[in-house]
mmCIF file of C-alpha atoms in Angstrom:
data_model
loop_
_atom_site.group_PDB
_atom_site.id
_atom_site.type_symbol
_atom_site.label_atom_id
_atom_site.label_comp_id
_atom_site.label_asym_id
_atom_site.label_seq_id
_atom_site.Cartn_x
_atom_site.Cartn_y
_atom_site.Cartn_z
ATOM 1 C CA UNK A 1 -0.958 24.589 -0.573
ATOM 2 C CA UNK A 2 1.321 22.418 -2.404
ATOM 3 C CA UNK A 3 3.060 19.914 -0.855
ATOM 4 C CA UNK A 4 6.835 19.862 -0.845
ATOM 5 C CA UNK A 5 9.507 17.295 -1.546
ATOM 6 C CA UNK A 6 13.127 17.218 -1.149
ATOM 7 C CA UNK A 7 15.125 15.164 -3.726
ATOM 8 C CA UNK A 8 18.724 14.343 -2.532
ATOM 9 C CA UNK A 9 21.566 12.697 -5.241
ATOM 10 C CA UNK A 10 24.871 13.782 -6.335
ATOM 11 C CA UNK A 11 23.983 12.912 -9.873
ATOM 12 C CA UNK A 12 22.069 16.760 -11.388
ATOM 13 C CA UNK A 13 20.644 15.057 -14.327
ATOM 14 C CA UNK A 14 18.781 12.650 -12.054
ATOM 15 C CA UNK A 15 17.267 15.688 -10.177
ATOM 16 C CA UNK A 16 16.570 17.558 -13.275
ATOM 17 C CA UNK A 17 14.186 14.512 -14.562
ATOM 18 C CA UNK A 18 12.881 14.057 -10.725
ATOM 19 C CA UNK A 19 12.020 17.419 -10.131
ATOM 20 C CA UNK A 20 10.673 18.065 -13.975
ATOM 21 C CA UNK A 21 7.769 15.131 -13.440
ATOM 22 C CA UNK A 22 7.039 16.410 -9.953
ATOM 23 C CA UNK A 23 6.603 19.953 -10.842
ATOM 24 C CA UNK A 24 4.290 18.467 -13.653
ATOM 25 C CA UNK A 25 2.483 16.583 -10.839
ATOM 26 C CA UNK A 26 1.919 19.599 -8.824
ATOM 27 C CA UNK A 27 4.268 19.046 -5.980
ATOM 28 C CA UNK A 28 6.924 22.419 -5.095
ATOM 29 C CA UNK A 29 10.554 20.705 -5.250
ATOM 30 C CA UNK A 30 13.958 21.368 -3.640
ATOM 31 C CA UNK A 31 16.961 19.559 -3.950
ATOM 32 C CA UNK A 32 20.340 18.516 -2.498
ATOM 33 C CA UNK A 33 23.666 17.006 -4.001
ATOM 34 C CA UNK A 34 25.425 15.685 -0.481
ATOM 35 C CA UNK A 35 24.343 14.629 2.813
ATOM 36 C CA UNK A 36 25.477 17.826 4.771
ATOM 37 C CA UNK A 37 23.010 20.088 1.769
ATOM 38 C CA UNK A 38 20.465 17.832 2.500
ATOM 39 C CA UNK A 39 20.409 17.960 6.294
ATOM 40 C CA UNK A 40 20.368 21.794 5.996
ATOM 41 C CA UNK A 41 17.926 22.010 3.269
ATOM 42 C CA UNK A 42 15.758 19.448 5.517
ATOM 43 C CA UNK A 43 16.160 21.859 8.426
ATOM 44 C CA UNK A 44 15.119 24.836 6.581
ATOM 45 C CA UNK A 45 12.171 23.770 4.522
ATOM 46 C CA UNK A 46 10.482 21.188 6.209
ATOM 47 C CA UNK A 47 9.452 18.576 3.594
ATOM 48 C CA UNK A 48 6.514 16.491 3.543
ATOM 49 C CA UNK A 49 8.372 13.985 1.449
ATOM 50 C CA UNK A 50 12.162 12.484 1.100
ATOM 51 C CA UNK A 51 13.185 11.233 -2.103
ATOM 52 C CA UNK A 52 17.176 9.924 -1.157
ATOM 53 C CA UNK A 53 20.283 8.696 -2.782
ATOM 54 C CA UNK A 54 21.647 6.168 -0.510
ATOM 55 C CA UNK A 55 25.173 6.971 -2.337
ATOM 56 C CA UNK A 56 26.305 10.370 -1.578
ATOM 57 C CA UNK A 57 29.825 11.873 -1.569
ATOM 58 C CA UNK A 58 29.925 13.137 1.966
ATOM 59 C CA UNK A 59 28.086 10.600 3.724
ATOM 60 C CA UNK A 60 25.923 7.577 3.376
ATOM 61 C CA UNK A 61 22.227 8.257 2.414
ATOM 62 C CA UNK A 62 21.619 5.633 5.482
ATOM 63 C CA UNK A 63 22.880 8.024 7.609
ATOM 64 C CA UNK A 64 20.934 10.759 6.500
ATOM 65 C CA UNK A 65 17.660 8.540 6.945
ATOM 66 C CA UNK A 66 18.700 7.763 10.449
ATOM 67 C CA UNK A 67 18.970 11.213 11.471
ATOM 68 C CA UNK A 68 15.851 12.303 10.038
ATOM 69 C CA UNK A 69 14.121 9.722 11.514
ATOM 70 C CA UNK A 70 15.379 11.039 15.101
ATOM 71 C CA UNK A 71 13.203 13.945 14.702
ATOM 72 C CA UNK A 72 11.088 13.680 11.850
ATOM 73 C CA UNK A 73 8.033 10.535 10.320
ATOM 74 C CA UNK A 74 8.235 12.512 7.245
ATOM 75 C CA UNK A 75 7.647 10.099 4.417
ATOM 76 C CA UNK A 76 11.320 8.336 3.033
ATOM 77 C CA UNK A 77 11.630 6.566 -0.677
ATOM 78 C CA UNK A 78 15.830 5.658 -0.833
ATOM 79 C CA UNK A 79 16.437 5.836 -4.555
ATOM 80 C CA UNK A 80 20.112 3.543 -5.151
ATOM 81 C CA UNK A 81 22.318 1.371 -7.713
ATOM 82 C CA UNK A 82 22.495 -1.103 -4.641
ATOM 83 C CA UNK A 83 20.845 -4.066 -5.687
ATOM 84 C CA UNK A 84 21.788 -7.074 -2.485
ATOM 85 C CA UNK A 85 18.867 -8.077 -0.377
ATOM 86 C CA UNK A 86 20.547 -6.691 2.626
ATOM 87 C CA UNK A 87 20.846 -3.278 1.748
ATOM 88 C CA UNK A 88 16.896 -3.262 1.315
ATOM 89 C CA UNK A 89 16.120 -5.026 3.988
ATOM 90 C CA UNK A 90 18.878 -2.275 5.615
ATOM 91 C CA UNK A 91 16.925 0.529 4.378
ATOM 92 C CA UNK A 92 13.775 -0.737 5.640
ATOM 93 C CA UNK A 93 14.857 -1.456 8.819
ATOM 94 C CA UNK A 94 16.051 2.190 9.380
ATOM 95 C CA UNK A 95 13.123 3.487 8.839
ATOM 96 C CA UNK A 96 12.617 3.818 5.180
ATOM 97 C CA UNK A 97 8.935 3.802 3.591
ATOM 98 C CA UNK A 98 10.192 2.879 -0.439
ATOM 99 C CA UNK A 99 13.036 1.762 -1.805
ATOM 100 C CA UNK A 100 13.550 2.354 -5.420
ATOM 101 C CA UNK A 101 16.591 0.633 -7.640
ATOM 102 C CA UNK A 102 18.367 2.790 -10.431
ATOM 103 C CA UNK A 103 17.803 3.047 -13.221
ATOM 104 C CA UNK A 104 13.929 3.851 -12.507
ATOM 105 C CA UNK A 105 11.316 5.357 -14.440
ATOM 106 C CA UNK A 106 10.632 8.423 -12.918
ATOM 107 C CA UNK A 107 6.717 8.133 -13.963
ATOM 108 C CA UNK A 108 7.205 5.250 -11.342
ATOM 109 C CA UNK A 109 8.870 7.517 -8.320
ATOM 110 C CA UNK A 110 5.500 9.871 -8.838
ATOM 111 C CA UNK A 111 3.253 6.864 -8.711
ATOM 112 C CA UNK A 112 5.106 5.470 -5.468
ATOM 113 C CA UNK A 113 5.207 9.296 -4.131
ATOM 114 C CA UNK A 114 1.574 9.609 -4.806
ATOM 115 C CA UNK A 115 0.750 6.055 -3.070
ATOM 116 C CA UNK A 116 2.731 6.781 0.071
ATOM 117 C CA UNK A 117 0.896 10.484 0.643
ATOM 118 C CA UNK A 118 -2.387 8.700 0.285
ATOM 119 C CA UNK A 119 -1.846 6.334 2.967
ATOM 120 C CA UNK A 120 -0.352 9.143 5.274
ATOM 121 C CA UNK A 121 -3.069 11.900 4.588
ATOM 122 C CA UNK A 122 -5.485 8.806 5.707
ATOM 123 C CA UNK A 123 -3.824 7.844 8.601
ATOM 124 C CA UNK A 124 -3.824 11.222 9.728
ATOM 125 C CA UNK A 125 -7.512 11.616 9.653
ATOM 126 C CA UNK A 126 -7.804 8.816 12.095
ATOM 127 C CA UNK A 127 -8.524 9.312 15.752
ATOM 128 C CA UNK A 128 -7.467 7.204 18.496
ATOM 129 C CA UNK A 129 -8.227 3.306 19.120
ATOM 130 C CA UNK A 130 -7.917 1.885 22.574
ATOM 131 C CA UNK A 131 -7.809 -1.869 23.393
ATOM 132 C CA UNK A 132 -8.168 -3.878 26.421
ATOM 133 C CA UNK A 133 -9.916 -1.748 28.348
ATOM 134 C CA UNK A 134 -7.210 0.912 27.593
ATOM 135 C CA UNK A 135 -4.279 -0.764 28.329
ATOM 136 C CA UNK A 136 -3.073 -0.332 24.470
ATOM 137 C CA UNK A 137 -3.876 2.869 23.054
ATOM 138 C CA UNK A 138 -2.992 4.139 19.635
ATOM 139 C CA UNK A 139 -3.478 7.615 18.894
ATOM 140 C CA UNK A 140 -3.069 8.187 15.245
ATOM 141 C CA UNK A 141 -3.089 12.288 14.856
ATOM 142 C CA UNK A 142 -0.457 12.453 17.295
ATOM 143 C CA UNK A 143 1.227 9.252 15.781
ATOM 144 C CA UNK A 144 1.227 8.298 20.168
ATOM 145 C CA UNK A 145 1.151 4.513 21.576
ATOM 146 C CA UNK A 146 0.250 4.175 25.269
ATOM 147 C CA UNK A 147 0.576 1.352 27.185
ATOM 148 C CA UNK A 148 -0.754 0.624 30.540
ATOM 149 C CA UNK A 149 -0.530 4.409 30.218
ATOM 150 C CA UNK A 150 2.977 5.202 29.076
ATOM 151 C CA UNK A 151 4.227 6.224 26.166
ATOM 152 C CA UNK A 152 6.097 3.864 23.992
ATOM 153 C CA UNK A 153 8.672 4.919 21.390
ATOM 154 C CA UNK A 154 8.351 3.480 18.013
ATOM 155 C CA UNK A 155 9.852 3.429 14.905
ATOM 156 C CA UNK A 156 8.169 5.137 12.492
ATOM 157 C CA UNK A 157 7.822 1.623 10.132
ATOM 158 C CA UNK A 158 6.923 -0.287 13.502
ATOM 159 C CA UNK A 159 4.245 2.879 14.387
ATOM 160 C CA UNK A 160 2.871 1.487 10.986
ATOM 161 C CA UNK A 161 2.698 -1.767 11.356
ATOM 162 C CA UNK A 162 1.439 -1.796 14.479
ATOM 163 C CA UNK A 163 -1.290 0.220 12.895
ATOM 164 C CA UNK A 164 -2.104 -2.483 9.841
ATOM 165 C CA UNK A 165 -2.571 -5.086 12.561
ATOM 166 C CA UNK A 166 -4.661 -3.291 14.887
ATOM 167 C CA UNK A 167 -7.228 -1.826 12.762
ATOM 168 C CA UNK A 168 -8.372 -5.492 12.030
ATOM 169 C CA UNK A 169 -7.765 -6.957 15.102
ATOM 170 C CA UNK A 170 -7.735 -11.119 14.710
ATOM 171 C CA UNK A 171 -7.210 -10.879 11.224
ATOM 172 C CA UNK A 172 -4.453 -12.810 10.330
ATOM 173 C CA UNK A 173 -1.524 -11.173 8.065
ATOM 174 C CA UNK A 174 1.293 -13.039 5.696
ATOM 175 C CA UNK A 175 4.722 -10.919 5.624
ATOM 176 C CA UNK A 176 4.068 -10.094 1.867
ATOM 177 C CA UNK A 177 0.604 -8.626 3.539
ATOM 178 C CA UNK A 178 2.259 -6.264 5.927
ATOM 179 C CA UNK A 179 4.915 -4.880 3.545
ATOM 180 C CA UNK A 180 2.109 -4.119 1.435
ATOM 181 C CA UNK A 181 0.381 -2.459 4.160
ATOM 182 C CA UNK A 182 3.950 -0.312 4.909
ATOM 183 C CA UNK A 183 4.679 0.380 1.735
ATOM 184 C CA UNK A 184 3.610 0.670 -1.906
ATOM 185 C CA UNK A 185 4.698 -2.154 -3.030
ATOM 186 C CA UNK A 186 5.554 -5.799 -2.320
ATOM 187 C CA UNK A 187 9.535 -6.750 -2.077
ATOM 188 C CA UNK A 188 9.338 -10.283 -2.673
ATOM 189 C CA UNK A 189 12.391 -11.770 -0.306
ATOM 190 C CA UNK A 190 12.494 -9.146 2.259
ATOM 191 C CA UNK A 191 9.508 -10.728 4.825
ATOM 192 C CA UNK A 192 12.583 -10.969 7.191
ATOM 193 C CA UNK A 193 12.133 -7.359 7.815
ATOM 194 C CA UNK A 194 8.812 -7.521 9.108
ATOM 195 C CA UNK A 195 10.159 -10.254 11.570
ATOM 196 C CA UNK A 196 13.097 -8.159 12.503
ATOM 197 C CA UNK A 197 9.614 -5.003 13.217
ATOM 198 C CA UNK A 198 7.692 -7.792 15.149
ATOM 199 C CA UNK A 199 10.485 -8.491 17.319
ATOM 200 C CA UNK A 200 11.155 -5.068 18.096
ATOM 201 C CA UNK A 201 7.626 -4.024 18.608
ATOM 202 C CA UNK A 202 6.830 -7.058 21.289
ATOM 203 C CA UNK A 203 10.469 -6.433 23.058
ATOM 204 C CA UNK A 204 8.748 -2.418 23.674
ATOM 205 C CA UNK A 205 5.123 -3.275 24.465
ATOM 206 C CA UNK A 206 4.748 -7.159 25.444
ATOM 207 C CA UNK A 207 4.424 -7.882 28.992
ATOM 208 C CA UNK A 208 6.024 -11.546 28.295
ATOM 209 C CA UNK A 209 7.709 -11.610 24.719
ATOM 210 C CA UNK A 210 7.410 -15.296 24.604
ATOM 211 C CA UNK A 211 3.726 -15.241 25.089
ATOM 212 C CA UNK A 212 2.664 -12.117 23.841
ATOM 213 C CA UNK A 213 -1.000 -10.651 24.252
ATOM 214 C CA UNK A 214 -1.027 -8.215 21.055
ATOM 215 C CA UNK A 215 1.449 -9.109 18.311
ATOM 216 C CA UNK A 216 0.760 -12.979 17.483
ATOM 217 C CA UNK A 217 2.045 -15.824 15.827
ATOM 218 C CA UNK A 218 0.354 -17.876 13.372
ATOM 219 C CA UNK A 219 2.626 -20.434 12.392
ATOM 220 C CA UNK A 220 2.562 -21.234 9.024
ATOM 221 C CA UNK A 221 1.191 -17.986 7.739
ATOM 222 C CA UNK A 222 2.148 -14.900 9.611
ATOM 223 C CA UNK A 223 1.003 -12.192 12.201
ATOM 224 C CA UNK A 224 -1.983 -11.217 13.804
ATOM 225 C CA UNK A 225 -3.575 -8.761 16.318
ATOM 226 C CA UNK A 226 -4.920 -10.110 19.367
ATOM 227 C CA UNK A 227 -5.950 -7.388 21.374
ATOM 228 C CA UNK A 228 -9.814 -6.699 21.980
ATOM 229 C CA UNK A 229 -11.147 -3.289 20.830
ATOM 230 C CA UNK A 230 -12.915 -0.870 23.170
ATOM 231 C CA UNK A 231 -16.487 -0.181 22.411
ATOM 232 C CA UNK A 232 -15.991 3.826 23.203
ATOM 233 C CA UNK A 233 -13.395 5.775 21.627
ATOM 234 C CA UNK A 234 -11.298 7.621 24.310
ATOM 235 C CA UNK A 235 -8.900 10.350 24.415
ATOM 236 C CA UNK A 236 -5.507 10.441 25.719
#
């Protein structure tokens, strides 16, 4: 069954070209032109992939992401004229998986659609990994992290990069590494939003933030996982 995406902008030509490529590649497309279209059409079709206009004439595409992201990992690439490092780093943050600049080639928002499918259609065929003689468990079909037995709530962009670290525990990660791992491609400049992740993730999982026994500090060059993986492979 095809998968389908839902393209969101007020401007119809840029649909047009969006949903003319994607057809092409296969994919069954719906649109929107304003947030409250795109909240409905979102409710009624269920994508398995966002495209979004952060600039919309009702309300912000920001806002949009935010709400989807209450109920929904679906896969998010913001398309906008914005341009300042903040309003990536913003989009990020909020739980964005791309972030595309206008004007774009739209050969390029396939490729980046493609990528980001890839990596979820993997992650889904994953099981669960447990570390510490189960005191962190990460359960990757239900998209679950236990700790100590409790559920913790994640983001879906922290879910992820919890998930680059952990499947190589020890190995040591720069920034530019883990927004590579989170999205499809670099963003040279915005490594402060995988600081801003880091900080969130040990603040919902670390027994003592300062001294943390999972998400580590290597000065000088980045992140790493420190937990110790279980030899079985449980279930939760």
């Amino acid at each position: 069954m095809a998968l389908k995406i839902l393209v969101v902008d007020d401007e119809p030509m840029i649909i047009d070209v969006i949903k003319a490529y994607l057809e092409r590649a296969g994919y069954v497309v719906y649109s929107a032109l304003s947030g409250s279209q795109a909240l409905k059409t979102f409710r009624d079709v269920n994508p398995d992939f966002l495209i979004l206009d952060l600039m919309l004439p009702d309300f912000s595409g920001e806002e949009i992401c935010k709400r989807v992201r209450e109920t929904s990992d679906v896969p998010i690439m913001m398309l906008t004229a914005k341009t300042a490092e903040e309003d990536r780093i913003n989009g990020i943050v909020i739980g964005a998986d791309d972030y595309l600049t206008k004007p774009f080639s739209p050969r390029e928002v396939v490729v980046r659609v493609e990528a980001i499918l890839r990596r979820t259609k993997q992650a889904s065929g994953r099981d669960i990994l447990s570390f510490n003689d189960k005191d962190l468990m990460i359960d990757f079909l239900k998209k679950e992290v236990r700790v100590k037995g409790n559920e913790i709530t994640l983001t879906p962009n922290e879910f992820k990069l919890l998930v680059a670290m952990a499947e190589y525990p020890g190995r040591v990660y720069s920034r530019l590494d883990l927004l590579d791992k989170m999205q499809s491609e670099s963003y040279e400049g915005y490594e402060r939003s995988i600081d801003v992740h880091i900080k969130n993730l040990r603040k919902k999982f670390e027994t003592d933030t300062k001294n943390p026994e999972y998400v580590i500090t290597v000065f000088g060059m980045g992140y790493k996982f420190g937990g110790k993986l279980d030899v079985s492979n449980p279930s939760i």
